[in-house]
Coordinates of C-alpha atoms in Angstrom, one line a residue:
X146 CA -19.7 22.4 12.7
X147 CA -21.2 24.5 10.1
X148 CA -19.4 23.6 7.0
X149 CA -19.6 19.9 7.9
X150 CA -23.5 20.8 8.0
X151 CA -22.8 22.6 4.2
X152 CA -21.1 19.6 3.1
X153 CA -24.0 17.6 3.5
X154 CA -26.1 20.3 1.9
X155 CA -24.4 19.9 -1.3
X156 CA -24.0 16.6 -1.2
X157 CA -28.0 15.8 -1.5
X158 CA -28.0 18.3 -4.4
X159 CA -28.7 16.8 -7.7
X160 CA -24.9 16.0 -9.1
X161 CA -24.7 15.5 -12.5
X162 CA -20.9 15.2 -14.2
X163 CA -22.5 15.7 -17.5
X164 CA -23.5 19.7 -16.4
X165 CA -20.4 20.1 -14.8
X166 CA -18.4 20.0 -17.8
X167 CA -21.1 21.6 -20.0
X168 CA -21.1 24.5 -17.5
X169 CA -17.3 25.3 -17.6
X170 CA -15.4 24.8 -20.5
X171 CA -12.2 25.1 -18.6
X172 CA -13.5 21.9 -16.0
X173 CA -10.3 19.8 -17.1
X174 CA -7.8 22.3 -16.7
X175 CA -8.8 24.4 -13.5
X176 CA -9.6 20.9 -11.6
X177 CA -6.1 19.3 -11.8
X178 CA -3.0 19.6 -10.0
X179 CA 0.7 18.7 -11.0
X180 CA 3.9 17.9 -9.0
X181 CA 6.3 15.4 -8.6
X182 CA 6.2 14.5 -12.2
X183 CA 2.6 13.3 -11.3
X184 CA -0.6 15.0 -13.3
X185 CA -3.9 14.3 -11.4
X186 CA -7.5 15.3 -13.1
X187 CA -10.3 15.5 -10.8
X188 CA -12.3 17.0 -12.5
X189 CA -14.5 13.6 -13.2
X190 CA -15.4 14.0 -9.6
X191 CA -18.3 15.0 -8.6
X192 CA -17.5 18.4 -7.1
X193 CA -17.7 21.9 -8.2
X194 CA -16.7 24.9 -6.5
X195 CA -18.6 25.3 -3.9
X196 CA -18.0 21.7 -2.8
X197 CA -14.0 22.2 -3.0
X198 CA -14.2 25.5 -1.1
X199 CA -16.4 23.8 2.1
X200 CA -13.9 20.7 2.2
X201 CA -11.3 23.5 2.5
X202 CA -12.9 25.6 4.9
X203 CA -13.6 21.8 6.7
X204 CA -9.9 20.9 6.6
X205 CA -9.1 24.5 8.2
X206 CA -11.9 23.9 10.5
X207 CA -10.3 20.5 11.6
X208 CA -6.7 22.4 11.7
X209 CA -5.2 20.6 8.7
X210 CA -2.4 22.5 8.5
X211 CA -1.1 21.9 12.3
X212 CA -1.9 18.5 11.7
X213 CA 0.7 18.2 8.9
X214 CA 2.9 20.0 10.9
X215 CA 2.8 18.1 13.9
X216 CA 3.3 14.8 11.8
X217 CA 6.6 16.0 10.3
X218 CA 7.6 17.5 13.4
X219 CA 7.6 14.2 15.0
X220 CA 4.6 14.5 17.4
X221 CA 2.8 12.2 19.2
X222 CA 0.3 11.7 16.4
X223 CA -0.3 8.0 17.1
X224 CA -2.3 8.8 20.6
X225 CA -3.5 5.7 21.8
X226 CA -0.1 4.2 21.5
X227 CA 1.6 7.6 22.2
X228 CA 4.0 7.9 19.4
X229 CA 5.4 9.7 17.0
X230 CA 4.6 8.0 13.4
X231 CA 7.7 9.2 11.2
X232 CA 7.9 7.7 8.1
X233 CA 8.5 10.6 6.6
X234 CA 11.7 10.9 8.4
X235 CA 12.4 7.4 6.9
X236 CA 13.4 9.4 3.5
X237 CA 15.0 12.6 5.1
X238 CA 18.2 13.3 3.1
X239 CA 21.4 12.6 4.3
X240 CA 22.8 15.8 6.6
X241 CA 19.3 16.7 7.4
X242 CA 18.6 16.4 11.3
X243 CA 15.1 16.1 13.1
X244 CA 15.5 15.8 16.4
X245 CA 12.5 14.0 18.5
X246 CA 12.9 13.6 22.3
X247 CA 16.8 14.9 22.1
X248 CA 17.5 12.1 19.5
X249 CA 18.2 12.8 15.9
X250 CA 16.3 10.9 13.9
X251 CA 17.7 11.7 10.7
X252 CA 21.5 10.3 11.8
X253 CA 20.0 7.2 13.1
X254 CA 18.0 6.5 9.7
X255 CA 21.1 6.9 7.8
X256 CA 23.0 4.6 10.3
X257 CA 20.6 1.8 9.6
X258 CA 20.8 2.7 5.5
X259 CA 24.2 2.7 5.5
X260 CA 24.4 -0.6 7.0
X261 CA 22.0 -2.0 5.2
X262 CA 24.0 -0.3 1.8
X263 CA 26.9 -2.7 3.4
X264 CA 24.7 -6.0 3.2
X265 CA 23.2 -5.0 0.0
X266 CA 26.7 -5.3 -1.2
X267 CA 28.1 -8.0 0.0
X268 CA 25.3 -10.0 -1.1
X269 CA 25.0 -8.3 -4.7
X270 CA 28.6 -8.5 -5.2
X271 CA 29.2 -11.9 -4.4
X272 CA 30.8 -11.4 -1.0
X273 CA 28.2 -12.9 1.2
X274 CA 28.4 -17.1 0.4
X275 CA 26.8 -19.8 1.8
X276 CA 27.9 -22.8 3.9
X277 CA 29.2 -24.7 1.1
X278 CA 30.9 -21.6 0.1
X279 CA 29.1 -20.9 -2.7
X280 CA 27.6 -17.3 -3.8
X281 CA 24.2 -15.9 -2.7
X282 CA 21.8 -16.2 -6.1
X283 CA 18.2 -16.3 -4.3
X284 CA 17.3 -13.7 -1.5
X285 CA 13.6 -15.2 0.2
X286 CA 11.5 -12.1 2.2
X287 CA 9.6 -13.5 4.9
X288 CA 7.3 -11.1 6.3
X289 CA 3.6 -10.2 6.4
X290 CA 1.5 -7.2 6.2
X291 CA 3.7 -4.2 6.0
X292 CA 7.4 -6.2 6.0
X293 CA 5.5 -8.4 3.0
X294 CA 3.1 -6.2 0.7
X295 CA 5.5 -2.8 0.8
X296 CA 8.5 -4.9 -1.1
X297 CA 6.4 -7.2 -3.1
X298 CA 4.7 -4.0 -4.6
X299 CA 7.5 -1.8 -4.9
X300 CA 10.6 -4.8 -6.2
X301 CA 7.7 -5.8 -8.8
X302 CA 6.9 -2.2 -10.1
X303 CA 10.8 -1.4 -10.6
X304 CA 11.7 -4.7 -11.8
X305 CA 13.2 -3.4 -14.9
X306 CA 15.5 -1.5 -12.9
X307 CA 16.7 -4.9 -11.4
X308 CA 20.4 -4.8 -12.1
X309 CA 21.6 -8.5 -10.8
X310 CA 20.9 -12.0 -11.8
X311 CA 20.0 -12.9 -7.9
X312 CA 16.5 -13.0 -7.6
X313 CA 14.2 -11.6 -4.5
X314 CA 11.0 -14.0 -3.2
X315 CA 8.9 -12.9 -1.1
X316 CA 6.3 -15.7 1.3
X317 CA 3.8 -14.5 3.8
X318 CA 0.8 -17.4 3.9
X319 CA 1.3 -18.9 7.3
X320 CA -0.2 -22.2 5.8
X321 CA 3.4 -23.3 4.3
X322 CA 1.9 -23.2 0.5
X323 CA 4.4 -20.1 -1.1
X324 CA 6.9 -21.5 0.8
X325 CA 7.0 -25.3 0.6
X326 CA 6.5 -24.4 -3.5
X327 CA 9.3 -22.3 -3.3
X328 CA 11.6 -24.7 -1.5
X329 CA 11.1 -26.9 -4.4
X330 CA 12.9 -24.6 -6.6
X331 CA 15.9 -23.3 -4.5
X332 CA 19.5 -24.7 -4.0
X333 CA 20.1 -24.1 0.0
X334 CA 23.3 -23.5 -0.6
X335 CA 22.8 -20.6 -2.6
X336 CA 20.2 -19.2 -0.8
X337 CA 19.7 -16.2 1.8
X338 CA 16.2 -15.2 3.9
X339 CA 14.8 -12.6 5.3
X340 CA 13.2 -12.4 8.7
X341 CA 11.2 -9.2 8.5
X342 CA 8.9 -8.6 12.1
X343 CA 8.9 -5.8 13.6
X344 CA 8.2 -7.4 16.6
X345 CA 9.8 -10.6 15.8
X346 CA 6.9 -12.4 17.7
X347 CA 4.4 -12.7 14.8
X348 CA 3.3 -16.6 14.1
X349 CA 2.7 -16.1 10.1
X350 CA 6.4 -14.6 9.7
X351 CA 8.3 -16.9 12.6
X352 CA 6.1 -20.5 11.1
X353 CA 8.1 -19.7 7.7
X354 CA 11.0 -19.2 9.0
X355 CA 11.4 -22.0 11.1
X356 CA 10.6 -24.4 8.4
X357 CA 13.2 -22.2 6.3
X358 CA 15.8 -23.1 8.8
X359 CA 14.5 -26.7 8.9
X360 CA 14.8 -27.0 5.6
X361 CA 18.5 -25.6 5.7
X362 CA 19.6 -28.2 8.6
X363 CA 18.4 -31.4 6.0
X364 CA 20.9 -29.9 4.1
X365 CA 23.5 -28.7 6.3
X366 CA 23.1 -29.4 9.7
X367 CA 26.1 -27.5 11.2
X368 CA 23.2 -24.8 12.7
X369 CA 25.6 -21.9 14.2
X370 CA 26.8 -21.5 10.5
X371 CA 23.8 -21.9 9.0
X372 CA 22.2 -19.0 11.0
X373 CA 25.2 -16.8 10.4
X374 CA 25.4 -17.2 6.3
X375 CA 21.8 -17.9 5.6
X376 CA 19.5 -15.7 8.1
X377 CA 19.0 -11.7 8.2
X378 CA 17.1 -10.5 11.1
X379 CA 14.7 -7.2 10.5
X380 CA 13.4 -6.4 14.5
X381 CA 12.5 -3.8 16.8
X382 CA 13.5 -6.5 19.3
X383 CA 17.6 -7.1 18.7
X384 CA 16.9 -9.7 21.9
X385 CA 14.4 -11.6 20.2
X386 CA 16.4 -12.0 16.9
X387 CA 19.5 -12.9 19.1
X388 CA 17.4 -15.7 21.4
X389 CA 16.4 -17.3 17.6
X390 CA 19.4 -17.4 16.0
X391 CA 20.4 -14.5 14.3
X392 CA 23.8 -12.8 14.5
X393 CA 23.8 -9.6 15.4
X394 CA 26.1 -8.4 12.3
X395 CA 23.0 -9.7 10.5
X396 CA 20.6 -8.0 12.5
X397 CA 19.0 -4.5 10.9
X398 CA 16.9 -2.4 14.0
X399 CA 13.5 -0.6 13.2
X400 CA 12.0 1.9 15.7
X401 CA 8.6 1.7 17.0
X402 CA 8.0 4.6 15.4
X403 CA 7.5 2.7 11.9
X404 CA 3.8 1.5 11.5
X405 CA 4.2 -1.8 9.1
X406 CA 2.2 -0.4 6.2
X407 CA 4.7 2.5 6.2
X408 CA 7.8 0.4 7.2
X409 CA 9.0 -0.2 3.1
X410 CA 11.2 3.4 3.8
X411 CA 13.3 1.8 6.3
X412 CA 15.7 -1.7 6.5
X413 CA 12.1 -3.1 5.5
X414 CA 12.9 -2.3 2.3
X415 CA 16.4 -4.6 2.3
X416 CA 14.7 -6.7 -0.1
X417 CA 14.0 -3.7 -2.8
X418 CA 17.8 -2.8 -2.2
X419 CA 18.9 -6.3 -3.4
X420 CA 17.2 -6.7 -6.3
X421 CA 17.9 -2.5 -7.6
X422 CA 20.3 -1.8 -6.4
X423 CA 21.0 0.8 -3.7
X424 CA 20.8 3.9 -6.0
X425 CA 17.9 3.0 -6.9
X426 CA 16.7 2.4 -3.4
X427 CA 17.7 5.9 -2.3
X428 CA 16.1 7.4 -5.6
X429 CA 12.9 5.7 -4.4
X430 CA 13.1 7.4 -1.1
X431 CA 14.0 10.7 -3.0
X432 CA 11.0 10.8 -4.8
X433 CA 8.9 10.2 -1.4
X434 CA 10.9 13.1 0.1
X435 CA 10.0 15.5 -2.7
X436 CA 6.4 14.8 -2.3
X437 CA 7.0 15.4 2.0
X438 CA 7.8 18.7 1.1
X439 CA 5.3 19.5 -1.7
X440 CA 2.7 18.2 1.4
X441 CA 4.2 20.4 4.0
X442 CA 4.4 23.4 1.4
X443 CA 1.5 24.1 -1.4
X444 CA -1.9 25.3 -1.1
X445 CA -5.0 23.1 -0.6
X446 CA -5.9 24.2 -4.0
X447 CA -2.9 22.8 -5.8
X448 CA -2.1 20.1 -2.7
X449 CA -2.4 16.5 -4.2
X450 CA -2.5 14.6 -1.0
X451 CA -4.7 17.1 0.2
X452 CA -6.9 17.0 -2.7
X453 CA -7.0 13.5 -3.1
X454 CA -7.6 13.2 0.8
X455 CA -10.5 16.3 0.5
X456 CA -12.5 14.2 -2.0
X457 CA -12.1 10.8 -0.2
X458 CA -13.6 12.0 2.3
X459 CA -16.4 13.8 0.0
X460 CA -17.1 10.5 -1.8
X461 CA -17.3 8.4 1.6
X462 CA -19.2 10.2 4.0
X463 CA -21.4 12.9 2.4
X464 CA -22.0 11.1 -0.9
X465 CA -22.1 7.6 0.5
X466 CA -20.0 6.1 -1.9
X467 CA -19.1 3.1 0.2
X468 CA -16.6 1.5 -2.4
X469 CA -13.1 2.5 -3.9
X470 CA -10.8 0.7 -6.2
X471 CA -7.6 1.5 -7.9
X472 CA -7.1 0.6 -11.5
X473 CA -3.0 0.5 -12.6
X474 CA -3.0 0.5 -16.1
X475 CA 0.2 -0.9 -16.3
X476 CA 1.2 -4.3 -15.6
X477 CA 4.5 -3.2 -13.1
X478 CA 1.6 -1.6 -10.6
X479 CA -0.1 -5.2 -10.3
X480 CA 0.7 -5.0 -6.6
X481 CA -0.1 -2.0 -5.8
X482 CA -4.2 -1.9 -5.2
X483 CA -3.5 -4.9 -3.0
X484 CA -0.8 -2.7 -0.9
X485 CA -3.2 0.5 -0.8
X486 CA -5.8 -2.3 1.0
X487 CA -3.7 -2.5 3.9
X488 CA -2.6 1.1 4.1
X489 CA -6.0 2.7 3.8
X490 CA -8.4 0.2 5.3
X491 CA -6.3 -1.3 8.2
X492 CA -4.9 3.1 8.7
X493 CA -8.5 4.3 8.7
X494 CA -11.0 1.6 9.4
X495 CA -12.0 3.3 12.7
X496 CA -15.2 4.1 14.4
X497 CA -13.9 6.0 17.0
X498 CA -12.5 9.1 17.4
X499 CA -9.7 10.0 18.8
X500 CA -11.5 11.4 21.8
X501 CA -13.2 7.8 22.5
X502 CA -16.4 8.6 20.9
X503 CA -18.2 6.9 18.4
X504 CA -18.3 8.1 14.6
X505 CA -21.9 8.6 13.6
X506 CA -20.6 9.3 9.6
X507 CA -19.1 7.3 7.6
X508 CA -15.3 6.7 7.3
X509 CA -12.8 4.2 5.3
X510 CA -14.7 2.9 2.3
X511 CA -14.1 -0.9 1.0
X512 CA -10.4 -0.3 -1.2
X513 CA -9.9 -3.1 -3.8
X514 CA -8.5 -3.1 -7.4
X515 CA -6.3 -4.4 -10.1
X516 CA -4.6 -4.0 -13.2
X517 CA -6.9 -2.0 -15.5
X518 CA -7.1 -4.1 -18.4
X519 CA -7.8 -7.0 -16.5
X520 CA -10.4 -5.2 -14.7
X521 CA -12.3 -4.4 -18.0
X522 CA -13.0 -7.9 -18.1
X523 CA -14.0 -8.8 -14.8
X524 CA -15.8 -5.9 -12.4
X525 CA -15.9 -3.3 -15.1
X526 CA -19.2 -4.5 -15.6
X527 CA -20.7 -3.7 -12.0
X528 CA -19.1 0.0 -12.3
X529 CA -20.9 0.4 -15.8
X530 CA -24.3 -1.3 -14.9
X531 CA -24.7 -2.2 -11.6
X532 CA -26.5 -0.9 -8.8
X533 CA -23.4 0.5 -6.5
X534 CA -21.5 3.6 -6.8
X535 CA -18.4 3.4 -6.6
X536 CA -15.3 6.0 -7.0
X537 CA -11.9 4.9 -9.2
X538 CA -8.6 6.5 -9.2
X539 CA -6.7 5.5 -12.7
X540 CA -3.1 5.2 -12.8
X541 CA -0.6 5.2 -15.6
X542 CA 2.2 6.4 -17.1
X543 CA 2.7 8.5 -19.9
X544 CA 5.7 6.8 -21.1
X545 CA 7.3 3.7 -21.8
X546 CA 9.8 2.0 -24.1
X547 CA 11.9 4.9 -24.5
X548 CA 15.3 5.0 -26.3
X549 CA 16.9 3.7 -23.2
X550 CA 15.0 0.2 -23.2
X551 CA 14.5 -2.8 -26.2
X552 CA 12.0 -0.6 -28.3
X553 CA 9.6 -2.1 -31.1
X554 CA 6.9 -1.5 -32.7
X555 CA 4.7 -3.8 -30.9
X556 CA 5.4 -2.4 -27.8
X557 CA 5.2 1.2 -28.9
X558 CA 1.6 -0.1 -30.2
X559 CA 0.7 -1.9 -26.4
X560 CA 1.3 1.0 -24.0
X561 CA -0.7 3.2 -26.5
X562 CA -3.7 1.3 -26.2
X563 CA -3.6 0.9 -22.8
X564 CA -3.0 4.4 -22.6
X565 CA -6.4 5.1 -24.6
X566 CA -8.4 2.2 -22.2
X567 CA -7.8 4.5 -19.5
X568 CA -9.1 7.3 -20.7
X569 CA -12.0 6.0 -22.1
X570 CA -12.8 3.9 -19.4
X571 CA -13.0 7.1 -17.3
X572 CA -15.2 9.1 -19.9
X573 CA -17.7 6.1 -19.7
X574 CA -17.8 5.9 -16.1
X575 CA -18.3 9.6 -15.6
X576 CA -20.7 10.2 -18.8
X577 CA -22.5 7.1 -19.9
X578 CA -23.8 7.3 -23.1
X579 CA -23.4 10.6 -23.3
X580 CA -19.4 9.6 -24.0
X581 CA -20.2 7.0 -26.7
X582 CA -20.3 8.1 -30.3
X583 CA -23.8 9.1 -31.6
X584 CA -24.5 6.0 -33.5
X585 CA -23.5 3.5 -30.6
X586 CA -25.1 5.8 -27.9
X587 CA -28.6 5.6 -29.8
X588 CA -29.3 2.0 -30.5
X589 CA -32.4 1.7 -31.4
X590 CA -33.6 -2.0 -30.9
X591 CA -34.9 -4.3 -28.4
X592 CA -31.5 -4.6 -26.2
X593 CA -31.2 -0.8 -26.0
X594 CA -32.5 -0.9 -22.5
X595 CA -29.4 -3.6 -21.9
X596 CA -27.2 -1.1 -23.4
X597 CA -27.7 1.9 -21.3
X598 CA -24.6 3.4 -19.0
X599 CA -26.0 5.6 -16.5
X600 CA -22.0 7.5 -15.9
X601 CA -21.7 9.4 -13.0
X602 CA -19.6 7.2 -11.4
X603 CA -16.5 9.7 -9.9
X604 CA -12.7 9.0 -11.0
X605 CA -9.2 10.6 -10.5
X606 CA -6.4 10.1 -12.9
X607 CA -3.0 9.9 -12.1
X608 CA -1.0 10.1 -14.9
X609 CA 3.1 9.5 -13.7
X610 CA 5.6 10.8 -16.4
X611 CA 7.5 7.6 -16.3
X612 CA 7.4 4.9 -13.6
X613 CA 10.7 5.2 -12.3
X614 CA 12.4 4.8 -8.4
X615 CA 11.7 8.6 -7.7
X616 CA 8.1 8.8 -9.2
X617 CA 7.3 5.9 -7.3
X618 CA 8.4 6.9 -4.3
X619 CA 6.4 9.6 -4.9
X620 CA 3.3 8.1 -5.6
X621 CA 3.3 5.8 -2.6
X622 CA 4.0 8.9 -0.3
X623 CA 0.6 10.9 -2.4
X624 CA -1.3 7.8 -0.9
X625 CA 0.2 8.1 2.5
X626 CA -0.5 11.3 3.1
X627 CA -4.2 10.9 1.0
X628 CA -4.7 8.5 4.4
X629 CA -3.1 11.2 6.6
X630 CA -5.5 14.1 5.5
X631 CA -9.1 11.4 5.3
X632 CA -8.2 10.8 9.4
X633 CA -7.2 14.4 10.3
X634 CA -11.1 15.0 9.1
X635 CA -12.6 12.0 10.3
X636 CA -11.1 12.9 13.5
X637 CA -9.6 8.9 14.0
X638 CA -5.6 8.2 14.8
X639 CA -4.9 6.1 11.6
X640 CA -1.3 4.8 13.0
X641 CA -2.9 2.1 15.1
X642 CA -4.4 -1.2 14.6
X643 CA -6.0 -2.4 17.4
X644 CA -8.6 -4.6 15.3
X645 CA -5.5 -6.5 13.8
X646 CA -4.1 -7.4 17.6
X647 CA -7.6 -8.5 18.5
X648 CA -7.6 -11.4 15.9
X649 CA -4.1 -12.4 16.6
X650 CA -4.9 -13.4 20.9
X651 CA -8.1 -14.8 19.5
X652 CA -6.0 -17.3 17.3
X653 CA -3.7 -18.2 20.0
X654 CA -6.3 -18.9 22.0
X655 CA -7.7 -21.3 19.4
X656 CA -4.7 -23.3 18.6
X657 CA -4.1 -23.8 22.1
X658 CA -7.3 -25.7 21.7
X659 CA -6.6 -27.4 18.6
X660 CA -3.9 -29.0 19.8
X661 CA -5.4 -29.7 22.7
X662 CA -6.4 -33.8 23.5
X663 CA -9.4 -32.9 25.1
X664 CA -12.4 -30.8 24.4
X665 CA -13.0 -27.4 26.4
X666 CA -15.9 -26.0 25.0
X667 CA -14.8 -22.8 25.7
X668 CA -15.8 -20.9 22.5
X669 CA -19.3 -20.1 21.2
X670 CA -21.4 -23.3 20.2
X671 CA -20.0 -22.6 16.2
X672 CA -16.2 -22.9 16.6
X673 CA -16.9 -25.5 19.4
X674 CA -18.4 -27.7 16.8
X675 CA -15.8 -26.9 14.3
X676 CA -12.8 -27.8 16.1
X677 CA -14.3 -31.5 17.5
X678 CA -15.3 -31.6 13.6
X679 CA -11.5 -31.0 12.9
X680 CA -10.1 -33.5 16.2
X681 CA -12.3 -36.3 14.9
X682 CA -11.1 -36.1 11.4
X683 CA -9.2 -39.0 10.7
X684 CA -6.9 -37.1 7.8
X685 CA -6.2 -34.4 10.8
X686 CA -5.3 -37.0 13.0
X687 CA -2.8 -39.0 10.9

């Protein structure tokens, strides 16, 4: 492919951010994009035109445009697993029909929403009571993955939309820790849980929840009601949730259709509903809708999943930038690096093609992050001074502690700082001294060598209008579809996870051995030694 061939061409070409902007005056405007009520500035990347145009002509090449298509449409995208992938059809509007295999998705979604509005209101309004008889005032998510990270990020970033005094938890360590802490601080009477599994077979999810229920019967030990008034059941697998327990008025269905990491859209999101509201909830799936369409519709140029997806794939396999972390500078998105993890690494961690051959380029770089101004005082230091390049993507809003909420001063004061962090973190990364002021960039003494920044480290900024439902929505779909474009040129399916399923036997395997009186050695000479290391143990044993 030629243009791949171009791409690498420019890509051992001397970069320098510093003559990119000194070059073209105009650099900040002409490389950003707007939509959604979301700004994003590239232009601290390192690209120029000539770049941007060959990762165009490279997502043409690689049929980008069908590719988006067929994904909307309802194709078989997910290959090995033949499947559709429609999470996008997860925030369809009410009245809008896609029909896939003569079913229409669209009216089934909004069955499930609408009963899940019903739940949401029993349980908000008071309606729902335990067995004593008492109303429901703590609502616990067990799930993992996808059924765990999705709500924890999204009921944390809109918590001051939170409209009810019941309050949402949320436990996913299979070692009992969140939840035996948990238990501690919750009245059983008063207290609901979510079983989120889309297959309803997965240990870390079904380990809580039967010492949930456990925990229930010490308290009540009339079982049959305590399933019905203190269990809701979120499956694929309606026969599973029945054979445990769970009544089918409390059961909510997902479709195999719904990869975990983009499940949050669907009944998943129950737990989002509760604590918001279900306005709120549909506002969230609003704004993901609106960034669908502005997907499906603009040009490459002005695209910002595109865009965003072009220059992943610039920084990761013709730069070799081999790292990639996400920097919320505001304390609501403290969750959400940890959820992009999961939906880019497990989506496009992949060294083979779809075709079954092996990659020979680099694909899904190592994604980590966290709140920005926590950051500044932890790993800033290796993206300043350290020996690995690494891309950033900054995200914050532009404003907070409007008229609408309790407004001070101090406040006022806080979000403008942080505000100025991000930017200046950015101009740092990108121009190294060159961005300090002329006395601090010239030190003259013995630790000058200690103070130098080399810059040239490539950001994005994302800068949301306000953090609302809608614009988060939004924001999570941008990402989504950032992961769509990266695989479309990478040529991977990003909808499967066969490297998650592998670990999963390999650990049933093991604890059939653990529990086992007698010694197998049927593992490699390593875990052999560890597990009569863990039999012998005389803690283990009592």
């Amino acid at each position: 492919m030629n243009t791949w061939h171009d791409l690498k061409r420019l890509a051992h070409s001397p970069i320098n951010l510093q003559h990119y902007f000194t070059a073209d005056s105009n650099r900040g405007q002409k490389f950003s994009a707007t939509a959604c009520d979301i700004y994003m500035d590239f232009s601290k990347q390192a690209i120029d035109d000539e770049s941007l145009l060959k990762l165009i002509q490279l997502a043409d090449a690689c049929e980008l445009s069908q590719k988006i298509k067929a994904l909307l449409a309802g194709e078989k995208v997910n290959d090995t697993e033949q499947r559709a992938a429609l999470h996008t059809a997860l925030r369809l509007p009410k009245g809008e029909s896609l029909i896939v295999d003569g079913v229409d998705v669209g009216e089934q979604v909004h069955d499930s929403l609408d009963k899940c509005e019903a739940l949401v209101h029993r349980i908000r309004s008071g309606i729902w009571r335990g067995y004593s008889g008492k109303a429901i005032r703590d609502v616990v998510n067990i799930g993992v993955g996808g059924s765990d990270l999705g709500p924890l990020m999204a009921t944390t970033a809109l918590s001051e939309w939170a409209d009810t005094d019941i309050h949402v938890h949320f436990v996913s360590n299979m070692d009992g820790t969140q939840l035996e802490s948990l238990l501690k601080k919750l009245n059983p009477q008063t207290t609901l849980f979510i079983i989120s599994s889309k297959s309803f077979g997965t240990v870390d999810t079904l380990s809580n929840a039967k010492t949930a229920l456990s925990w229930l019967l010490a308290a009540y030990a009339h079982k049959p009601t305590i399933l019905r008034r203190h269990f809701i059941g979120i499956s694929t697998r309606p026969d599973k949730m029945s054979d445990w327990g769970i009544h089918p008025d409390n059961q909510l269905l997902l479709w195999d259709w719904v990869g975990g990491r983009f499940s949050m859209w669907s009944a998943i999101g129950l737990a989002i509903a509760v604590r918001i509201g279900m306005a709120n909830f549909r506002a969230l799936l609003a704004g993901a809708h609106e960034m669908d369409k502005h997907f499906a519709q603009a040009d490459f140029y002005k695209n910002l999943p595109v865009l965003l997806g072009l220059i992943g794939v610039w920084n990761a396999t013709f730069l070799g930038i081999n790292a990639h972390t996400v920097l919320p500078y505001d304390g609501r998105l403290s969750h959400f690096p940890n959820y992009l993890t999961q939906l880019e690494m497990e989506s496009n961690g992949k060294s083979v093609k779809r075709t079954g051959e092996s990659v020979n380029y680099r694909t899904c770089p190592i994604l980590w992050g966290d709140i920005g101004s926590n950051a500044q005082h932890a790993f800033y230091q290796l993206l300043h001074q350290g020996t690995q390049r690494v891309s950033c993507d900054f995200i914050t809003p532009i404003h907070r502690y409007n008229d609408t909420q309790i407004v001070n001063n101090s406040l006022v004061y806080q979000h403008k700082l942080s505000l100025a962090n991000c930017l200046a973190q950015s101009q740092v990364l990108a121009f190294g001294n060159a961005a300090l002021p002329h006395g601090v960039a010239n030190v003259a003494d013995d630790l000058a060598k200690f103070k130098k920044y080399r810059g040239n480290q490539p950001s994005t900024t994302l800068l949301l209008g306000d953090l609302n439902p809608k614009t988060l929505g939004a924001l999570i779909a941008l990402y989504e579809h950032k992961v769509y474009v990266m695989s479309v040129l990478w040529q991977i399916n990003p909808f499967d996870q066969w490297g998650v399923e592998v670990g999963k036997v390999m650990a049933n395997r093991v604890y059939d051995e653990l529990i086992s009186k007698t010694n197998t050695d049927c593992f490699d000479h390593s875990t052999n030694t560890l597990l009569s290391v863990i039999k012998q143990s005389r803690i283990i044993n009592e």
